[in-house]
Short mmCIF file of C-alpha atoms in Angstrom, two decimals:
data_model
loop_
_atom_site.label_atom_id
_atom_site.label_comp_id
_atom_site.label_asym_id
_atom_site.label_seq_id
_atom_site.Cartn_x
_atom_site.Cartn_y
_atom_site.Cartn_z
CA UNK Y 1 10.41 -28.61 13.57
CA UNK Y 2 9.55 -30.48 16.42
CA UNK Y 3 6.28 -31.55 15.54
CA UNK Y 4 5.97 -31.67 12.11
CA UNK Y 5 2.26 -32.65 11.64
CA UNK Y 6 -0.01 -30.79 14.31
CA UNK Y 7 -3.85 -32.44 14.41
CA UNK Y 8 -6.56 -29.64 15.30
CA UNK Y 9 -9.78 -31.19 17.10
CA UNK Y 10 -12.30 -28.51 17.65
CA UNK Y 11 -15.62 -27.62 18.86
CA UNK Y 12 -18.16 -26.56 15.73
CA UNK Y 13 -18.04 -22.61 15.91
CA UNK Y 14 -15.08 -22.26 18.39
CA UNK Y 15 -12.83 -20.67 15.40
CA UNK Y 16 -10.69 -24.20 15.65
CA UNK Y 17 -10.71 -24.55 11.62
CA UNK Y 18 -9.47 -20.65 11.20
CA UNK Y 19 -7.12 -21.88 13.67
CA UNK Y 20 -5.79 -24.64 11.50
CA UNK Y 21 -5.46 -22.31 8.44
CA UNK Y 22 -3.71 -19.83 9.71
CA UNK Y 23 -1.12 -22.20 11.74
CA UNK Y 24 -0.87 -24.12 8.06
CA UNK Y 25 0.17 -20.57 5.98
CA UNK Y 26 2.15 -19.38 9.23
CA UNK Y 27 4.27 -22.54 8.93
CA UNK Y 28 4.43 -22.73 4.99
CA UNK Y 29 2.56 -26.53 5.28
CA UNK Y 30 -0.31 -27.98 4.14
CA UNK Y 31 -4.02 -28.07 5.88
CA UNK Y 32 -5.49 -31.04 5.71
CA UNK Y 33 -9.39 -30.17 5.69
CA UNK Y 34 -11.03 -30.43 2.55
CA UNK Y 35 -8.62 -31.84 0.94
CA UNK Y 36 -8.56 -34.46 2.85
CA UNK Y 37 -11.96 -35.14 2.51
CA UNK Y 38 -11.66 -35.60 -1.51
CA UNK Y 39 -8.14 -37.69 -0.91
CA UNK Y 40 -10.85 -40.05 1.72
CA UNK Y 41 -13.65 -40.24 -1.00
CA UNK Y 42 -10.89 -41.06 -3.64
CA UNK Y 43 -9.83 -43.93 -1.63
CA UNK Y 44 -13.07 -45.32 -0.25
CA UNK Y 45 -15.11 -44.85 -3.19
CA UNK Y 46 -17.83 -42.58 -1.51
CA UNK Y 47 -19.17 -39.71 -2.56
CA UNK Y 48 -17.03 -36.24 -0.93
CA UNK Y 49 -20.80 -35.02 0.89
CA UNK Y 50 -20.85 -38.84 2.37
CA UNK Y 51 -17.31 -38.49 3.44
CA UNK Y 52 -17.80 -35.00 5.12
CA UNK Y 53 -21.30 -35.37 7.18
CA UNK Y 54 -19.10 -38.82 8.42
CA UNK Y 55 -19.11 -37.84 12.28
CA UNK Y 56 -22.75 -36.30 11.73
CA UNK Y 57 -24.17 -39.95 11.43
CA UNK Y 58 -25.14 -42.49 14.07
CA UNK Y 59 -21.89 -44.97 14.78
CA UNK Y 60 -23.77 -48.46 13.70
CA UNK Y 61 -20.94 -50.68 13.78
CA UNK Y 62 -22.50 -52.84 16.55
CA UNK Y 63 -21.76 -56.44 14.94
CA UNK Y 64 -18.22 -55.30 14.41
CA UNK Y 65 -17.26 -58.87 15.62
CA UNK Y 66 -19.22 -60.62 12.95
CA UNK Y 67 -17.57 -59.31 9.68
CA UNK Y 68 -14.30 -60.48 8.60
CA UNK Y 69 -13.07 -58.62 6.03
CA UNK Y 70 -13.32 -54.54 5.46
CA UNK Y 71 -15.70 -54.75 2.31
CA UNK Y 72 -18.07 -56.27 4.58
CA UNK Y 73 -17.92 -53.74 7.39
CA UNK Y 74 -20.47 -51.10 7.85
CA UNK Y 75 -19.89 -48.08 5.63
CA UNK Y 76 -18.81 -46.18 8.56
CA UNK Y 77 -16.17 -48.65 9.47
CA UNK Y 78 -14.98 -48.81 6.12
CA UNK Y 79 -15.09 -45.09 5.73
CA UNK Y 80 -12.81 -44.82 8.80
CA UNK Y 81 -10.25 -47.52 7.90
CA UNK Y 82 -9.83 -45.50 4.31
CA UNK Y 83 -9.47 -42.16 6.44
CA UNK Y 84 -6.92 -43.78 8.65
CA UNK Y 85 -4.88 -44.97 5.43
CA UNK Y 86 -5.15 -41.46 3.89
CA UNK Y 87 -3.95 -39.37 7.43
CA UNK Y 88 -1.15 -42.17 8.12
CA UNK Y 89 -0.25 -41.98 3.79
CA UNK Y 90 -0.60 -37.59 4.16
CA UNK Y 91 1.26 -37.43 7.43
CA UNK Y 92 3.94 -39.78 6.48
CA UNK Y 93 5.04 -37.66 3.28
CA UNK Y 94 5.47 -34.12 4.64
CA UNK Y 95 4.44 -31.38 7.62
CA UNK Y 96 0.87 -31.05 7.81
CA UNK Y 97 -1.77 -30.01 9.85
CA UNK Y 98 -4.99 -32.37 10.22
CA UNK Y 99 -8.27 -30.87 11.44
CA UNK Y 100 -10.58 -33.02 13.24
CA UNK Y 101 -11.12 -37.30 11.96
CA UNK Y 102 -9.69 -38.56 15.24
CA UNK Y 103 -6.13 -37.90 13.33
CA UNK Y 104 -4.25 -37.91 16.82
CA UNK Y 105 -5.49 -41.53 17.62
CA UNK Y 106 -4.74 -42.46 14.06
CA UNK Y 107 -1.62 -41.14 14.85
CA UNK Y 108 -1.05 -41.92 18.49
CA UNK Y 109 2.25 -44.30 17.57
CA UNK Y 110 4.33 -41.15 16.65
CA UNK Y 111 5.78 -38.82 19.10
CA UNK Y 112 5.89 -36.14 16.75
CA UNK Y 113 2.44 -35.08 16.30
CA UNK Y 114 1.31 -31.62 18.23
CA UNK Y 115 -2.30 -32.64 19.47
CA UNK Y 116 -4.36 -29.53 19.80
CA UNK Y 117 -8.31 -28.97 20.63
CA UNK Y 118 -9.94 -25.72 20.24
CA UNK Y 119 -13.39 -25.00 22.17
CA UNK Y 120 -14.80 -21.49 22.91
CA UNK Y 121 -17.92 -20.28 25.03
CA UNK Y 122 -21.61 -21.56 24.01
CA UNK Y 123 -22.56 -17.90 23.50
CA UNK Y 124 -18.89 -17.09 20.87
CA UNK Y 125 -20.14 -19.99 19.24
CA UNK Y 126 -23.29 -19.28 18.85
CA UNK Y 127 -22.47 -16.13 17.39
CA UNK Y 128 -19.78 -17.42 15.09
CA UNK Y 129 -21.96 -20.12 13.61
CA UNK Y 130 -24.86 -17.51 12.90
CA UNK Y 131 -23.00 -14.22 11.65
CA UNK Y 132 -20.13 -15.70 10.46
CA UNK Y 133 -20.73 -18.88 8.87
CA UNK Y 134 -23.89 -17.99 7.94
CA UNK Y 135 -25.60 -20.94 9.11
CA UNK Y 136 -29.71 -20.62 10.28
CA UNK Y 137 -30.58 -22.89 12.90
CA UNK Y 138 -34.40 -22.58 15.00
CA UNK Y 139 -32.27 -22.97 18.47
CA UNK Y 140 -28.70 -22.74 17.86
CA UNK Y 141 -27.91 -24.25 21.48
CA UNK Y 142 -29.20 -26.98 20.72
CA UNK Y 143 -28.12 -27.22 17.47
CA UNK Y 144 -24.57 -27.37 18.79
CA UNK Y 145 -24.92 -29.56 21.57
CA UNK Y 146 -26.68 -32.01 19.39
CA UNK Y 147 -23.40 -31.39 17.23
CA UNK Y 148 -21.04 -31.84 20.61
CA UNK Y 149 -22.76 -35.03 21.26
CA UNK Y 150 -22.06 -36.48 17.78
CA UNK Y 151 -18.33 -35.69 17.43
CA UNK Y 152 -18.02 -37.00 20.88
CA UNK Y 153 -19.75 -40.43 20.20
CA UNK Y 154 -17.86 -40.54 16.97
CA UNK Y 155 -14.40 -39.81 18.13
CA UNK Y 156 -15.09 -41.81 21.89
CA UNK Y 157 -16.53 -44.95 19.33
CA UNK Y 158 -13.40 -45.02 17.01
CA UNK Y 159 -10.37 -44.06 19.89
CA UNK Y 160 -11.69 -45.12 23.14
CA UNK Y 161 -10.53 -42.05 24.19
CA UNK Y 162 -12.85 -38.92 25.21
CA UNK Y 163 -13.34 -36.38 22.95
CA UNK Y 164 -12.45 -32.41 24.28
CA UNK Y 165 -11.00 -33.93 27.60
CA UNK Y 166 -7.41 -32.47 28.40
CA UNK Y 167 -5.27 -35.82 28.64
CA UNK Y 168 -6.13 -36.38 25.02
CA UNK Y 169 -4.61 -33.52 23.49
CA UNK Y 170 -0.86 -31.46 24.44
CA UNK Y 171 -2.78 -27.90 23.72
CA UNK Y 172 -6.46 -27.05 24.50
CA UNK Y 173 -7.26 -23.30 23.79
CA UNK Y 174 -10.05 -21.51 24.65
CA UNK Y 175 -10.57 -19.34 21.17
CA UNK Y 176 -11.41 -16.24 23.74
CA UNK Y 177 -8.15 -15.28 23.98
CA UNK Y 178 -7.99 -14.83 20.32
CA UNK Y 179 -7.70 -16.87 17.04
CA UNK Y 180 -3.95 -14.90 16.14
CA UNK Y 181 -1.90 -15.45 19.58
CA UNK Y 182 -3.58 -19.43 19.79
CA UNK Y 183 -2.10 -19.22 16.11
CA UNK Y 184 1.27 -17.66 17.50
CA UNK Y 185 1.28 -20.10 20.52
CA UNK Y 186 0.73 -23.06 18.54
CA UNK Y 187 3.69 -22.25 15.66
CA UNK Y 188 5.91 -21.56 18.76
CA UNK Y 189 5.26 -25.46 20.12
CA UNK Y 190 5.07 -26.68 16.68
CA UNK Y 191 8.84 -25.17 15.82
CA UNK Y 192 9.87 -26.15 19.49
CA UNK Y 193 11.21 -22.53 20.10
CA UNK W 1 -1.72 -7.16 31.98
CA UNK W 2 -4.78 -8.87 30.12
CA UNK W 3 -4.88 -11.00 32.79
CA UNK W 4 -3.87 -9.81 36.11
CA UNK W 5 -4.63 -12.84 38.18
CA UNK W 6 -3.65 -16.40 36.71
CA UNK W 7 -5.28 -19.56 38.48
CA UNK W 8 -3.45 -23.06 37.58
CA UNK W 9 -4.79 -26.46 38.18
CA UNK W 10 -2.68 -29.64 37.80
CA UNK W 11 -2.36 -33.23 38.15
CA UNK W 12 -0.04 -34.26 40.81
CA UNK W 13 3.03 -35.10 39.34
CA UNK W 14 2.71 -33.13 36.69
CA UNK W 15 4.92 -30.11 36.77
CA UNK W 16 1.94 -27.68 37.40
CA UNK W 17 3.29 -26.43 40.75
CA UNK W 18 6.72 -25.47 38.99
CA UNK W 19 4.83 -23.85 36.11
CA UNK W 20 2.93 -21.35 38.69
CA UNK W 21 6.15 -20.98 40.81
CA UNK W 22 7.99 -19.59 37.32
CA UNK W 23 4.83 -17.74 35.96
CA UNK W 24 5.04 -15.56 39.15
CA UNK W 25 8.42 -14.95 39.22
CA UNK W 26 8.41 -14.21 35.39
CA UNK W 27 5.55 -11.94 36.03
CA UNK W 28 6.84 -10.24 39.07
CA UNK W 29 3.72 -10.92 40.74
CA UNK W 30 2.91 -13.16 43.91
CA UNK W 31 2.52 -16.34 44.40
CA UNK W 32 -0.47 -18.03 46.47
CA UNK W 33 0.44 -22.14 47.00
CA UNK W 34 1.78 -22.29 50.55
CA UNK W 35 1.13 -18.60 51.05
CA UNK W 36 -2.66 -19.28 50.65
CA UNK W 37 -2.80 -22.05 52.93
CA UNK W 38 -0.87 -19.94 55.79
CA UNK W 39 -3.66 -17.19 54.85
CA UNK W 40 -6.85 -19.56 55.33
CA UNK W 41 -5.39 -21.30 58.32
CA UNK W 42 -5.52 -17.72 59.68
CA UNK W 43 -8.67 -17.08 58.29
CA UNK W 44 -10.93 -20.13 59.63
CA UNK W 45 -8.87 -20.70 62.70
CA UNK W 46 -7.54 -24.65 61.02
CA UNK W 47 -4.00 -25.65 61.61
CA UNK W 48 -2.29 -25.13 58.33
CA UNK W 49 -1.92 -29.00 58.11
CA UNK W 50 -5.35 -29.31 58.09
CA UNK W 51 -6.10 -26.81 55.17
CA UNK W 52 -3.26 -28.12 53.03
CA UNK W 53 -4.83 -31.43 52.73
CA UNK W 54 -8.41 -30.63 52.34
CA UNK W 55 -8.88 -31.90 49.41
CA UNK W 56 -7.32 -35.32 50.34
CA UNK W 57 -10.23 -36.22 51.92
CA UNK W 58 -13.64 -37.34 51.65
CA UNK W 59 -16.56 -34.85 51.11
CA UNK W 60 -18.80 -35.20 53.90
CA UNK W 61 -21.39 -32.17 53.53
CA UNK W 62 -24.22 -34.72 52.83
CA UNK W 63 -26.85 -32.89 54.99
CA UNK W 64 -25.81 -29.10 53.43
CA UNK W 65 -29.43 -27.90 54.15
CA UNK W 66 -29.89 -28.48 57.69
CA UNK W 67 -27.40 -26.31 58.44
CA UNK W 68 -28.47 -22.98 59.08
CA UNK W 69 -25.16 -20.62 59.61
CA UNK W 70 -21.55 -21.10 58.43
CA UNK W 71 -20.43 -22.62 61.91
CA UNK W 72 -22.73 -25.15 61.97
CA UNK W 73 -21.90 -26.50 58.55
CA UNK W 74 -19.60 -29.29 58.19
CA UNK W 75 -15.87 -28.62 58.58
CA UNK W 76 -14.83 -28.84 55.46
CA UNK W 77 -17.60 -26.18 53.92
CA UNK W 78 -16.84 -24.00 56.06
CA UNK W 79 -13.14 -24.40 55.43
CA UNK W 80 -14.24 -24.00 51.82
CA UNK W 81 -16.27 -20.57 52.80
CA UNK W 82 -12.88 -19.22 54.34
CA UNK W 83 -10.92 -19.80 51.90
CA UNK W 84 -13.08 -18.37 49.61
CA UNK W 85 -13.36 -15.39 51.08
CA UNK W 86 -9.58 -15.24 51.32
CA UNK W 87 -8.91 -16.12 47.54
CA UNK W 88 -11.09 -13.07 46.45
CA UNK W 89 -9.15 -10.65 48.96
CA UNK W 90 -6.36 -11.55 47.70
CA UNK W 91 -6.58 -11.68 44.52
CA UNK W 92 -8.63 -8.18 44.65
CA UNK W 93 -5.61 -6.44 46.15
CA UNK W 94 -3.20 -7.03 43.84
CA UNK W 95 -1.97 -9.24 40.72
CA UNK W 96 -1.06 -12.96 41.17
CA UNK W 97 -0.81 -16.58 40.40
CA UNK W 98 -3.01 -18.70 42.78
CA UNK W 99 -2.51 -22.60 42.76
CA UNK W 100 -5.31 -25.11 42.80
CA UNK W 101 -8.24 -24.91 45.89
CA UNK W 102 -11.02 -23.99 43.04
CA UNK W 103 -9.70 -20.71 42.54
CA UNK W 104 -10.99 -20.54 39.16
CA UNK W 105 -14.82 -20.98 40.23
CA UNK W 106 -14.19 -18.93 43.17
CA UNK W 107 -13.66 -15.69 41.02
CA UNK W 108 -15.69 -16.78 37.99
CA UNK W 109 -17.70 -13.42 37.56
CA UNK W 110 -13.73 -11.49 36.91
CA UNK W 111 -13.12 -11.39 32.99
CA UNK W 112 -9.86 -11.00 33.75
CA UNK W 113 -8.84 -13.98 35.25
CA UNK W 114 -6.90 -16.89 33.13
CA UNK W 115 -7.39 -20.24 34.14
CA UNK W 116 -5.14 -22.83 33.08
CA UNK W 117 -5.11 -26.56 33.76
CA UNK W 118 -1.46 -28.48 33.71
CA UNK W 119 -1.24 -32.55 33.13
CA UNK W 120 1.21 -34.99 32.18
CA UNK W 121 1.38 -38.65 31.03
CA UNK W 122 0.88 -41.14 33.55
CA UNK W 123 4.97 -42.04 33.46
CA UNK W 124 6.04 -38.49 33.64
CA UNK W 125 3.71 -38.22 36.83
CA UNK W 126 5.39 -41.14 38.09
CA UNK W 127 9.23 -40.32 37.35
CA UNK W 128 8.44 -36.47 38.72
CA UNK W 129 6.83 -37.90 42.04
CA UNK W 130 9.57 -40.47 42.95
CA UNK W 131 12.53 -39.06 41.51
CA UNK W 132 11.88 -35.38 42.25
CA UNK W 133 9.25 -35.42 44.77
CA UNK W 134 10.87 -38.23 46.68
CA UNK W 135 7.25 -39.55 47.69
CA UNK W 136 7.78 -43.13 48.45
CA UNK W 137 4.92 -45.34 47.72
CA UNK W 138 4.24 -48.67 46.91
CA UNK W 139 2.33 -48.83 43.86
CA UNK W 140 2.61 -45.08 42.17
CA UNK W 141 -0.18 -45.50 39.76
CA UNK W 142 -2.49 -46.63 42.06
CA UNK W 143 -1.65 -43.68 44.40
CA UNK W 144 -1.74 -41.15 41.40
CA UNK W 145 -5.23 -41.96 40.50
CA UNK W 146 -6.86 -42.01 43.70
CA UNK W 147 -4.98 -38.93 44.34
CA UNK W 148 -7.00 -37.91 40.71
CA UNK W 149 -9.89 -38.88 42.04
CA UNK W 150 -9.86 -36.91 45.37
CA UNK W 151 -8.94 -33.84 43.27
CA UNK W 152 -11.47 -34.31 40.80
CA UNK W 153 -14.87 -35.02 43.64
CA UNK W 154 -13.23 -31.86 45.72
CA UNK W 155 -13.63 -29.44 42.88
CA UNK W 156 -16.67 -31.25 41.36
CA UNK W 157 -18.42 -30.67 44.49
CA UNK W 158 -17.97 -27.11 45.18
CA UNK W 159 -18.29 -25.82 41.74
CA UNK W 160 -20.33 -27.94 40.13
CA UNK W 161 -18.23 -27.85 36.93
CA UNK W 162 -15.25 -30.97 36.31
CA UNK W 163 -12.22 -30.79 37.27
CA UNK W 164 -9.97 -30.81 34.23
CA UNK W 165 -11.74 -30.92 31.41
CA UNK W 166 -11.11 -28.66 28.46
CA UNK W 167 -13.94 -26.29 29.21
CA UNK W 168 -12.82 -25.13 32.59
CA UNK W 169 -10.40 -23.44 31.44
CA UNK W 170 -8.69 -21.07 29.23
CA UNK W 171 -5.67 -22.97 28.40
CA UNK W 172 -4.45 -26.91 29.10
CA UNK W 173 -0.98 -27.88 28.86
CA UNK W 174 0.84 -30.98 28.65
CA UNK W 175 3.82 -30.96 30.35
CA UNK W 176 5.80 -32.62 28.06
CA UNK W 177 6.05 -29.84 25.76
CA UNK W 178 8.71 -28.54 28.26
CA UNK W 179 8.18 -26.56 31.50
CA UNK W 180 9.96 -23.67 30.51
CA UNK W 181 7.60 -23.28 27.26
CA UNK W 182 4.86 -23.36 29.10
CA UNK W 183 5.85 -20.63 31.21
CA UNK W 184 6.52 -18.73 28.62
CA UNK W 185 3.18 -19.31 26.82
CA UNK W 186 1.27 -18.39 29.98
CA UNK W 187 3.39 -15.29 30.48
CA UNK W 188 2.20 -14.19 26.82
CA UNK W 189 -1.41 -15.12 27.21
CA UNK W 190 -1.23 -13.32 30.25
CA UNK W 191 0.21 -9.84 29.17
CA UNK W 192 -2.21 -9.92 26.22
CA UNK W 193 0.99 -9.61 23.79
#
């Protein structure tokens, strides 16, 4: 394979984590999703629902400066220095993909990693997030740009980079043209075919 | 075809030009790059070296609303209106691959137009520009970022939308995933297979 370990950014309700799945089982590798989240709380000590709401929270890390070693960071720091140890530790063993945790700036020293980022339509997502996942929501717009705006500020805080912008990824996919040929497209770039 | 008509926006330096160049011919359909600037130069009565670089320069349309018909607005809006109109002609006649000038924003109420965005690390955009290109410049990076810039106000102005960024468009490449694989990947997403 070319790329060996593929990292999946998404928007919430663009199909990105159906995406990762099926790319995982097409190429007989493993998804990092929620496993990843119990290998993170296993190594940081928090609890898995801490670990998984982690880019739902407000970045506090303002005094970064003023701590000097990691048990004295904020908990978000902390969390994100354990979740960098666990991607490099996962990625370093075998083929994987990664969904979401700013895995391709974790990354970012390897030139084998595919970076991908999957976004769709506010009005697909809307309808993915209700009659799909299930999820009730008063005003789902702004449900979702409020949930834009936080994986932004998380990923921009940790990577310096912009979240969803084109130069950070090799592959952005509007999931419009349809979950199975991004899938198809994605395992052809992966494999370097 | 899915997609009959294929607009592609790029970076300078990055290989985008190329892509659209191979799509066509892969496709068998035309190409608009230097063919649509021959065709707007017709159409708004510019010399063709004026409408190629149109969006080297500076926006000037500051006073938009005191202008009340099309030759009284600014030159470059009403540049802009012609090759508008000429884009949709075009691209209502028959299938294609049109390069750059907003295209995508110009035919924005077709469903059946894929919009793809190509870009390429800084150092690729370099290497392409001087050793392909044969541009001569002094400082490349410098001259690659304004050039950004330019691009970025021209179609930020006129469609209100920014130029480059995942959501505008269907499907973002890097370059260095190869040329050919890209071409390849369009061709699919285009024929719907």
């Amino acid at each position: 394979m070319r790329y060996p370990v593929i990292t999946i950014g998404r928007q919430h309700g663009s199909g990105g984590r159906t995406v990762a799945e099926k790319v995982a089982k097409e190429l007989g590798i493993k998804l990092y999703d929620k496993l990843l989240i119990q290998l993170i709380a296993k190594e940081s000590g928090f609890a898995e629902e801490y670990v998984k709401d982690t880019d739902m929270r407000r970045i506090q890390s303002f005094f970064y400066g003023m701590y000097i070693d990691s048990r004295n960071l904020p908990l978000e720091d902390q969390l994100y220095i354990a979740q960098s140890k666990v991607i490099k530790e996962v990625s370093d063993k075998e083929p994987c993909v990664i969904v979401g945790r700013c895995a391709d700036y974790v990354l970012r020293e390897r030139k084998d990693v595919l970076n991908v980022f999957i976004h769709a339509p506010l009005e697909d997502r809307i309808e993915r997030v209700r009659d799909t996942y299930h999820e009730i929501e008063k005003d789902y717009k702004k449900y979702l740009t409020k949930m834009d705006k936080q994986r932004a500020n998380y990923y921009n805080h940790y990577t310096g980079k912009k979240w969803g912008t084109s130069e950070s990824y090799h592959l952005v996919y509007s999931s419009e043209l349809g979950i199975d040929a991004i899938v198809e497209s994605i395992v052809s770039f992966a494999k370097g075919e």
